[in-house]
Amino acid sequence: MCLVVVVRSRRPSSRVLCSLVSAALLTMGSALYVCLRPEDLLLFRWAQAVGVTEEVYSVRVAANWLAPLLPEWVIFSLPYALWVSSYMLAVEVIWYRSPSTSKYVWLTAAPALALVSELAQAARLIPGTFDWVDVVFLAITPIIGLILLNVSRD
C-alpha cells in the first residue's frame, strides 16, 4: 500500500499577491491624496456633492501631523505613481499569464496616458500643474512595474 501525501504550499499565488498589492497601492495613493493634498482640488468638490465632506475633513485633521514630515514629492507625485502601479497590477490579474501582446498594450495604456496628460499640462493644452517630478515618476513607474511583473512570475 502506498500513501501519497500532497502538501499544498501556503504561499498565495502571484495572481492573489498582485490583487492584494494592487489594492494596497490604490489605497495608499488615495490616502495620500485625500489626507495631504490642497483642498482646492476637484476631489473635494466631489466629496461635497456626495455628502461626505465631514468624513473627509475628519480624516484630513487626523492626518494633519504627517504633512510636515513628508517631502513634497511624496504628497504631490507619489500618489499618481501608486495609482499607475495599481492599475498595472490589476491588468496583470485580469490578463494573468497571457502571452497576448494586447496585455502589454493595456499594461502601458494608463502610464502612457498619464505621461501624455502631464506633458499636455506643460503645453497648457489641459488644465493642471506640470511637474518634472511627475514626469520622472510616470516614466520610471511602468518600467519598474514591467520588470517586477516579469521577475515575479511563478
PDB file of C-alpha atoms in Angstrom:
ATOM      1  CA  MET A   1       0.000   0.000   0.000  1.00  0.00           C
ATOM      2  CA  CYS A   2       1.315   3.385  -0.950  1.00  0.00           C
ATOM      3  CA  LEU A   3       0.262   6.540   0.825  1.00  0.00           C
ATOM      4  CA  VAL A   4       0.655   9.742  -1.116  1.00  0.00           C
ATOM      5  CA  VAL A   5       0.638  12.939   0.865  1.00  0.00           C
ATOM      6  CA  VAL A   6       0.087  16.136  -1.030  1.00  0.00           C
ATOM      7  CA  VAL A   7       1.454  19.168   0.701  1.00  0.00           C
ATOM      8  CA  ARG A   8      -0.130  22.333  -0.541  1.00  0.00           C
ATOM      9  CA  SER A   9       2.018  25.406  -0.456  1.00  0.00           C
ATOM     10  CA  ARG A  10       0.756  28.106   1.886  1.00  0.00           C
ATOM     11  CA  ARG A  11       2.248  30.737  -0.371  1.00  0.00           C
ATOM     12  CA  PRO A  12      -0.509  32.618  -2.179  1.00  0.00           C
ATOM     13  CA  SER A  13      -0.440  32.632  -5.964  1.00  0.00           C
ATOM     14  CA  SER A  14       1.077  35.505  -7.918  1.00  0.00           C
ATOM     15  CA  ARG A  15      -2.426  36.452  -9.018  1.00  0.00           C
ATOM     16  CA  VAL A  16      -3.629  36.804  -5.430  1.00  0.00           C
ATOM     17  CA  LEU A  17      -0.497  38.751  -4.474  1.00  0.00           C
ATOM     18  CA  CYS A  18      -0.940  41.076  -7.451  1.00  0.00           C
ATOM     19  CA  SER A  19      -4.549  41.692  -6.403  1.00  0.00           C
ATOM     20  CA  LEU A  20      -3.564  42.477  -2.823  1.00  0.00           C
ATOM     21  CA  VAL A  21      -0.643  44.700  -3.771  1.00  0.00           C
ATOM     22  CA  SER A  22      -2.801  46.494  -6.359  1.00  0.00           C
ATOM     23  CA  ALA A  23      -5.451  47.216  -3.717  1.00  0.00           C
ATOM     24  CA  ALA A  24      -2.785  48.355  -1.231  1.00  0.00           C
ATOM     25  CA  LEU A  25      -1.168  50.727  -3.752  1.00  0.00           C
ATOM     26  CA  LEU A  26      -4.555  52.166  -4.722  1.00  0.00           C
ATOM     27  CA  THR A  27      -5.407  52.671  -1.042  1.00  0.00           C
ATOM     28  CA  MET A  28      -2.049  54.286  -0.210  1.00  0.00           C
ATOM     29  CA  GLY A  29      -2.198  56.645  -3.183  1.00  0.00           C
ATOM     30  CA  SER A  30      -5.765  57.606  -2.369  1.00  0.00           C
ATOM     31  CA  ALA A  31      -4.981  58.126   1.317  1.00  0.00           C
ATOM     32  CA  LEU A  32      -2.063  60.424   0.489  1.00  0.00           C
ATOM     33  CA  TYR A  33      -4.242  62.346  -1.940  1.00  0.00           C
ATOM     34  CA  VAL A  34      -7.251  62.722   0.355  1.00  0.00           C
ATOM     35  CA  CYS A  35      -5.286  63.407   3.529  1.00  0.00           C
ATOM     36  CA  LEU A  36      -2.489  65.665   2.362  1.00  0.00           C
ATOM     37  CA  ARG A  37      -3.319  67.414  -0.916  1.00  0.00           C
ATOM     38  CA  PRO A  38      -4.661  71.004  -1.010  1.00  0.00           C
ATOM     39  CA  GLU A  39      -8.400  71.410  -0.569  1.00  0.00           C
ATOM     40  CA  ASP A  40      -8.936  73.258  -3.858  1.00  0.00           C
ATOM     41  CA  LEU A  41      -8.815  70.039  -5.890  1.00  0.00           C
ATOM     42  CA  LEU A  42     -11.818  68.651  -7.746  1.00  0.00           C
ATOM     43  CA  LEU A  43     -11.898  65.652  -5.405  1.00  0.00           C
ATOM     44  CA  PHE A  44     -13.118  67.825  -2.549  1.00  0.00           C
ATOM     45  CA  ARG A  45     -15.988  69.204  -4.633  1.00  0.00           C
ATOM     46  CA  TRP A  46     -16.936  65.618  -5.427  1.00  0.00           C
ATOM     47  CA  ALA A  47     -16.862  64.804  -1.712  1.00  0.00           C
ATOM     48  CA  GLN A  48     -19.198  67.711  -1.096  1.00  0.00           C
ATOM     49  CA  ALA A  49     -21.504  66.636  -3.932  1.00  0.00           C
ATOM     50  CA  VAL A  50     -21.916  63.141  -2.480  1.00  0.00           C
ATOM     51  CA  GLY A  51     -22.228  64.389   1.091  1.00  0.00           C
ATOM     52  CA  VAL A  52     -19.027  63.050   2.656  1.00  0.00           C
ATOM     53  CA  THR A  53     -17.284  66.357   3.305  1.00  0.00           C
ATOM     54  CA  GLU A  54     -17.330  65.961   7.089  1.00  0.00           C
ATOM     55  CA  GLU A  55     -15.836  62.473   6.911  1.00  0.00           C
ATOM     56  CA  VAL A  56     -13.114  63.606   4.506  1.00  0.00           C
ATOM     57  CA  TYR A  57     -12.204  66.572   6.691  1.00  0.00           C
ATOM     58  CA  SER A  58     -12.106  64.471   9.853  1.00  0.00           C
ATOM     59  CA  VAL A  59      -9.618  62.129   8.157  1.00  0.00           C
ATOM     60  CA  ARG A  60      -7.583  65.138   6.975  1.00  0.00           C
ATOM     61  CA  VAL A  61      -7.456  66.571  10.503  1.00  0.00           C
ATOM     62  CA  ALA A  62      -6.311  63.221  11.904  1.00  0.00           C
ATOM     63  CA  ALA A  63      -3.511  63.020   9.304  1.00  0.00           C
ATOM     64  CA  ASN A  64      -2.512  66.689   9.518  1.00  0.00           C
ATOM     65  CA  TRP A  65       0.574  65.935  11.647  1.00  0.00           C
ATOM     66  CA  LEU A  66       2.059  63.863   8.850  1.00  0.00           C
ATOM     67  CA  ALA A  67       2.361  66.555   6.151  1.00  0.00           C
ATOM     68  CA  PRO A  68       5.381  68.406   7.598  1.00  0.00           C
ATOM     69  CA  LEU A  69       7.293  65.131   7.918  1.00  0.00           C
ATOM     70  CA  LEU A  70       6.993  64.116   4.261  1.00  0.00           C
ATOM     71  CA  PRO A  71       8.894  65.502   1.287  1.00  0.00           C
ATOM     72  CA  GLU A  72       6.775  67.263  -1.341  1.00  0.00           C
ATOM     73  CA  TRP A  73       7.266  64.511  -3.910  1.00  0.00           C
ATOM     74  CA  VAL A  74       5.522  62.034  -1.594  1.00  0.00           C
ATOM     75  CA  ILE A  75       2.495  64.305  -1.327  1.00  0.00           C
ATOM     76  CA  PHE A  76       2.334  65.591  -4.901  1.00  0.00           C
ATOM     77  CA  SER A  77       3.887  62.919  -7.161  1.00  0.00           C
ATOM     78  CA  LEU A  78       3.813  59.574  -5.391  1.00  0.00           C
ATOM     79  CA  PRO A  79       0.002  59.131  -5.364  1.00  0.00           C
ATOM     80  CA  TYR A  80      -0.139  59.242  -9.162  1.00  0.00           C
ATOM     81  CA  ALA A  81       2.700  56.722  -9.444  1.00  0.00           C
ATOM     82  CA  LEU A  82       0.991  54.442  -6.913  1.00  0.00           C
ATOM     83  CA  TRP A  83      -2.256  54.583  -8.905  1.00  0.00           C
ATOM     84  CA  VAL A  84      -0.450  53.770 -12.143  1.00  0.00           C
ATOM     85  CA  SER A  85       1.285  50.829 -10.435  1.00  0.00           C
ATOM     86  CA  SER A  86      -2.036  49.656  -9.013  1.00  0.00           C
ATOM     87  CA  TYR A  87      -3.574  49.786 -12.481  1.00  0.00           C
ATOM     88  CA  MET A  88      -0.720  47.787 -13.971  1.00  0.00           C
ATOM     89  CA  LEU A  89      -1.080  45.077 -11.336  1.00  0.00           C
ATOM     90  CA  ALA A  90      -4.857  44.963 -11.869  1.00  0.00           C
ATOM     91  CA  VAL A  91      -4.263  44.459 -15.601  1.00  0.00           C
ATOM     92  CA  GLU A  92      -1.820  41.671 -14.740  1.00  0.00           C
ATOM     93  CA  VAL A  93      -4.516  39.997 -12.632  1.00  0.00           C
ATOM     94  CA  ILE A  94      -7.030  40.236 -15.498  1.00  0.00           C
ATOM     95  CA  TRP A  95      -4.597  39.040 -18.187  1.00  0.00           C
ATOM     96  CA  TYR A  96      -2.790  36.628 -15.854  1.00  0.00           C
ATOM     97  CA  ARG A  97      -0.148  34.587 -17.693  1.00  0.00           C
ATOM     98  CA  SER A  98      -1.491  35.640 -21.060  1.00  0.00           C
ATOM     99  CA  PRO A  99       1.125  35.749 -23.799  1.00  0.00           C
ATOM    100  CA  SER A 100      -1.034  38.197 -25.781  1.00  0.00           C
ATOM    101  CA  THR A 101       0.500  41.444 -26.945  1.00  0.00           C
ATOM    102  CA  SER A 102      -2.834  43.063 -26.081  1.00  0.00           C
ATOM    103  CA  LYS A 103      -1.944  42.560 -22.445  1.00  0.00           C
ATOM    104  CA  TYR A 104       1.100  44.799 -22.859  1.00  0.00           C
ATOM    105  CA  VAL A 105      -0.959  47.401 -24.688  1.00  0.00           C
ATOM    106  CA  TRP A 106      -3.316  47.530 -21.679  1.00  0.00           C
ATOM    107  CA  LEU A 107      -0.424  47.426 -19.211  1.00  0.00           C
ATOM    108  CA  THR A 108       1.144  50.510 -20.756  1.00  0.00           C
ATOM    109  CA  ALA A 109      -2.076  52.401 -21.623  1.00  0.00           C
ATOM    110  CA  ALA A 110      -2.536  54.175 -18.272  1.00  0.00           C
ATOM    111  CA  PRO A 111       1.137  55.049 -17.824  1.00  0.00           C
ATOM    112  CA  ALA A 112       1.264  56.413 -21.376  1.00  0.00           C
ATOM    113  CA  LEU A 113      -1.936  58.441 -20.921  1.00  0.00           C
ATOM    114  CA  ALA A 114      -0.678  59.772 -17.602  1.00  0.00           C
ATOM    115  CA  LEU A 115       2.603  60.846 -19.168  1.00  0.00           C
ATOM    116  CA  VAL A 116       0.848  62.443 -22.154  1.00  0.00           C
ATOM    117  CA  SER A 117      -1.516  64.254 -19.778  1.00  0.00           C
ATOM    118  CA  GLU A 118       1.411  65.650 -17.797  1.00  0.00           C
ATOM    119  CA  LEU A 119       3.095  66.831 -20.996  1.00  0.00           C
ATOM    120  CA  ALA A 120      -0.215  68.367 -22.160  1.00  0.00           C
ATOM    121  CA  GLN A 121      -0.267  70.325 -18.894  1.00  0.00           C
ATOM    122  CA  ALA A 122       3.185  71.666 -19.731  1.00  0.00           C
ATOM    123  CA  ALA A 123       1.913  72.788 -23.138  1.00  0.00           C
ATOM    124  CA  ARG A 124      -1.194  74.250 -21.447  1.00  0.00           C
ATOM    125  CA  LEU A 125      -3.448  72.074 -23.579  1.00  0.00           C
ATOM    126  CA  ILE A 126      -5.240  70.831 -20.480  1.00  0.00           C
ATOM    127  CA  PRO A 127      -5.610  72.385 -17.025  1.00  0.00           C
ATOM    128  CA  GLY A 128      -3.238  71.308 -14.290  1.00  0.00           C
ATOM    129  CA  THR A 129       0.182  71.943 -12.875  1.00  0.00           C
ATOM    130  CA  PHE A 130       3.082  70.499 -14.835  1.00  0.00           C
ATOM    131  CA  ASP A 131       5.809  68.963 -12.693  1.00  0.00           C
ATOM    132  CA  TRP A 132       9.072  67.343 -13.823  1.00  0.00           C
ATOM    133  CA  VAL A 133       8.985  65.061 -10.781  1.00  0.00           C
ATOM    134  CA  ASP A 134       5.646  63.696 -12.037  1.00  0.00           C
ATOM    135  CA  VAL A 135       7.203  63.082 -15.452  1.00  0.00           C
ATOM    136  CA  VAL A 136      10.090  61.165 -13.893  1.00  0.00           C
ATOM    137  CA  PHE A 137       7.732  59.083 -11.723  1.00  0.00           C
ATOM    138  CA  LEU A 138       5.416  58.404 -14.665  1.00  0.00           C
ATOM    139  CA  ALA A 139       8.336  57.403 -16.870  1.00  0.00           C
ATOM    140  CA  ILE A 140      10.029  55.008 -14.444  1.00  0.00           C
ATOM    141  CA  THR A 141       6.942  53.527 -12.754  1.00  0.00           C
ATOM    142  CA  PRO A 142       5.866  51.380 -15.734  1.00  0.00           C
ATOM    143  CA  ILE A 143       9.447  50.266 -16.370  1.00  0.00           C
ATOM    144  CA  ILE A 144       9.825  49.119 -12.769  1.00  0.00           C
ATOM    145  CA  GLY A 145       6.355  47.569 -12.898  1.00  0.00           C
ATOM    146  CA  LEU A 146       7.101  45.557 -16.025  1.00  0.00           C
ATOM    147  CA  ILE A 147      10.414  44.372 -14.589  1.00  0.00           C
ATOM    148  CA  LEU A 148       8.760  43.292 -11.339  1.00  0.00           C
ATOM    149  CA  LEU A 149       5.925  41.533 -13.168  1.00  0.00           C
ATOM    150  CA  ASN A 150       8.432  39.562 -15.242  1.00  0.00           C
ATOM    151  CA  VAL A 151      10.572  38.708 -12.203  1.00  0.00           C
ATOM    152  CA  SER A 152       7.639  37.599 -10.047  1.00  0.00           C
ATOM    153  CA  ARG A 153       6.219  35.012 -12.453  1.00  0.00           C
ATOM    154  CA  ASP A 154       5.557  31.607 -10.894  1.00  0.00           C
TER     155      ASP A 154
END
